[in-house]
Coordinates of C-alpha atoms in Angstrom, one line a residue:
X1 CA 0.0 0.0 0.0
X2 CA 1.1 3.6 -0.5
X3 CA 2.4 6.1 2.0
X4 CA 0.3 9.1 3.2
X5 CA 2.0 12.4 3.7
X6 CA 2.2 13.2 7.5
X7 CA 1.4 9.7 8.7
X8 CA 4.1 8.3 10.9
X9 CA 4.6 4.7 12.0
X10 CA 7.1 4.6 15.0
X11 CA 8.4 1.4 16.5
X12 CA 7.8 1.2 20.2
X13 CA 9.6 -0.6 23.1
X14 CA 8.3 -3.4 25.2
X15 CA 10.4 -4.0 28.3
X16 CA 9.8 -7.5 29.8
X17 CA 11.0 -8.9 33.0
X18 CA 9.8 -11.7 35.3
X19 CA 7.1 -9.5 36.8
X20 CA 5.5 -8.5 33.5
X21 CA 6.0 -6.0 30.7
X22 CA 6.2 -2.2 30.4
X23 CA 4.7 -0.9 27.1
X24 CA 6.0 2.5 25.9
X25 CA 3.7 4.6 23.8
X26 CA 4.2 8.4 23.8
X27 CA 6.5 10.8 25.7
X28 CA 6.4 14.6 25.7
X29 CA 10.0 14.5 24.6
X30 CA 9.4 12.5 21.5
X31 CA 10.0 14.5 18.2
X32 CA 6.5 13.4 16.9
X33 CA 4.6 14.6 20.1
X34 CA 2.5 17.7 19.5
X35 CA 0.4 18.2 22.7
X36 CA -1.7 16.3 25.1
X37 CA -5.5 16.3 24.8
X38 CA -6.7 13.1 26.4
X39 CA -6.1 9.4 26.7
X40 CA -8.7 6.8 26.0
X41 CA -8.9 3.1 25.2
X42 CA -11.2 1.4 22.7
X43 CA -12.0 -2.3 22.9
X44 CA -12.5 -3.9 19.5
X45 CA -14.1 -7.3 18.9
X46 CA -12.9 -9.7 16.2
X47 CA -14.4 -8.6 12.8
X48 CA -15.8 -5.4 14.1
X49 CA -15.2 -2.3 12.0
X50 CA -14.9 1.2 13.6
X51 CA -14.8 3.9 11.0
X52 CA -14.5 5.6 8.7
X53 CA -14.1 8.9 10.3
X54 CA -12.2 12.1 9.6
X55 CA -11.1 14.6 12.2
X56 CA -10.9 18.3 11.1
X57 CA -8.4 19.5 13.8
X58 CA -7.4 16.5 15.9
X59 CA -4.1 14.5 15.4
X60 CA -4.5 10.9 16.6
X61 CA -1.9 8.7 18.2
X62 CA -2.9 5.1 17.9
X63 CA -1.3 2.1 19.6
X64 CA -2.7 -1.4 20.1
X65 CA -1.6 -2.8 23.5
X66 CA -3.4 -6.1 23.3
X67 CA -4.4 -8.2 20.3
X68 CA -4.1 -7.3 16.6
X69 CA -6.0 -4.6 14.7
X70 CA -6.0 -3.7 11.0
X71 CA -5.8 0.1 10.6
X72 CA -6.7 1.6 7.3
X73 CA -6.0 5.2 6.3
X74 CA -7.2 7.1 3.3
X75 CA -5.9 10.5 2.4
X76 CA -9.0 12.6 1.8
X77 CA -7.2 16.0 1.9
X78 CA -7.6 18.1 -1.2
X79 CA -4.3 19.9 -0.7
X80 CA -2.2 16.8 -0.1
X81 CA 0.4 15.4 -2.4
X82 CA -0.8 11.9 -1.5
X83 CA -4.5 12.5 -1.9
X84 CA -6.3 9.3 -2.7
X85 CA -3.6 7.0 -1.2
X86 CA -4.5 4.2 1.1
X87 CA -2.3 2.7 3.9
X88 CA -3.2 -0.6 5.5
X89 CA -1.4 -1.4 8.8
X90 CA -1.6 -4.4 11.1
X91 CA -0.6 -3.3 14.6
X92 CA -0.6 -4.9 18.0
X93 CA 1.1 -7.9 19.6
X94 CA 3.0 -8.8 16.4
X95 CA 3.8 -5.3 15.4
X96 CA 4.0 -2.9 18.4
X97 CA 4.1 0.6 16.9
X98 CA 2.6 4.0 17.3
X99 CA 0.6 5.4 14.3
X100 CA 0.4 9.2 14.1
X101 CA -2.6 10.2 12.0
X102 CA -2.9 13.9 11.0
X103 CA -6.3 15.6 10.8
X104 CA -8.0 15.3 7.4
X105 CA -6.9 11.6 6.9
X106 CA -9.9 9.2 7.0
X107 CA -9.2 6.3 9.3
X108 CA -10.9 3.1 10.4
X109 CA -9.9 -0.1 12.1
X110 CA -11.0 -3.7 12.2
X111 CA -10.4 -6.2 15.0
X112 CA -8.3 -9.2 14.0
X113 CA -8.1 -11.2 17.2
X114 CA -10.9 -12.1 19.6
X115 CA -10.5 -8.8 21.5
X116 CA -8.1 -6.0 21.0
X117 CA -7.4 -2.9 23.1
X118 CA -6.5 0.3 21.2
X119 CA -5.0 3.3 23.0
X120 CA -5.4 6.8 21.6
X121 CA -3.8 10.0 22.8
X122 CA -5.3 12.7 20.6
X123 CA -3.9 16.2 20.9
X124 CA -7.3 17.8 21.6
X125 CA -10.0 16.4 24.0
X126 CA -13.1 15.3 22.1
X127 CA -15.4 16.9 24.6
X128 CA -14.0 20.4 23.9
X129 CA -15.1 20.3 20.3
X130 CA -18.4 20.8 18.5
X131 CA -20.2 17.9 16.9
X132 CA -19.0 19.0 13.4
X133 CA -15.3 18.4 14.2
X134 CA -15.6 14.7 13.2
X135 CA -17.0 13.4 9.9
X136 CA -18.4 9.9 10.1
X137 CA -18.5 7.8 7.0
X138 CA -20.3 4.4 6.6
X139 CA -17.6 1.7 6.3
X140 CA -19.3 0.1 3.3
X141 CA -21.3 2.8 1.5
X142 CA -18.8 5.5 0.6
X143 CA -16.4 6.8 -2.1
X144 CA -13.3 5.3 -0.4
X145 CA -11.8 2.7 -2.7
X146 CA -11.3 0.0 0.0
X147 CA -12.9 -3.4 0.7
X148 CA -12.9 -4.4 4.4
X149 CA -13.3 -8.1 3.6
X150 CA -10.5 -10.5 4.4
X151 CA -8.5 -11.7 1.4
X152 CA -7.1 -15.2 1.3
X153 CA -4.8 -15.8 -1.6

């Protein structure tokens, strides 16, 4: 799949010892950190699709701390050099990364394992915004050239 201008995929550290594991996600000293808005977690069941949605002013910072999730991004920005590009990422237990999604990029995700836990640290709290800040798009009935079905070749 193609790259999308402004999207960053950053490898993260897991630090295991005999007591358990520390999962790093985002630090204020990271070069990709903008500002803190809030932290929340989203539980995703296998096969469930959450999306599409486009934020008008929020930058998202996604990380899957349990399970596996397919994240799909579509560059819907008129002024972007990568307009129309799609990125498909599989993140979580097998690929522990942070995905930074700039505003204006359509995003959705689908649960791959029985349950997954996605953490998000957006740079603006959702409750401080009006209802028009986020555009919701039906995952199947839209103009985005993406099929959510699993492909077995």
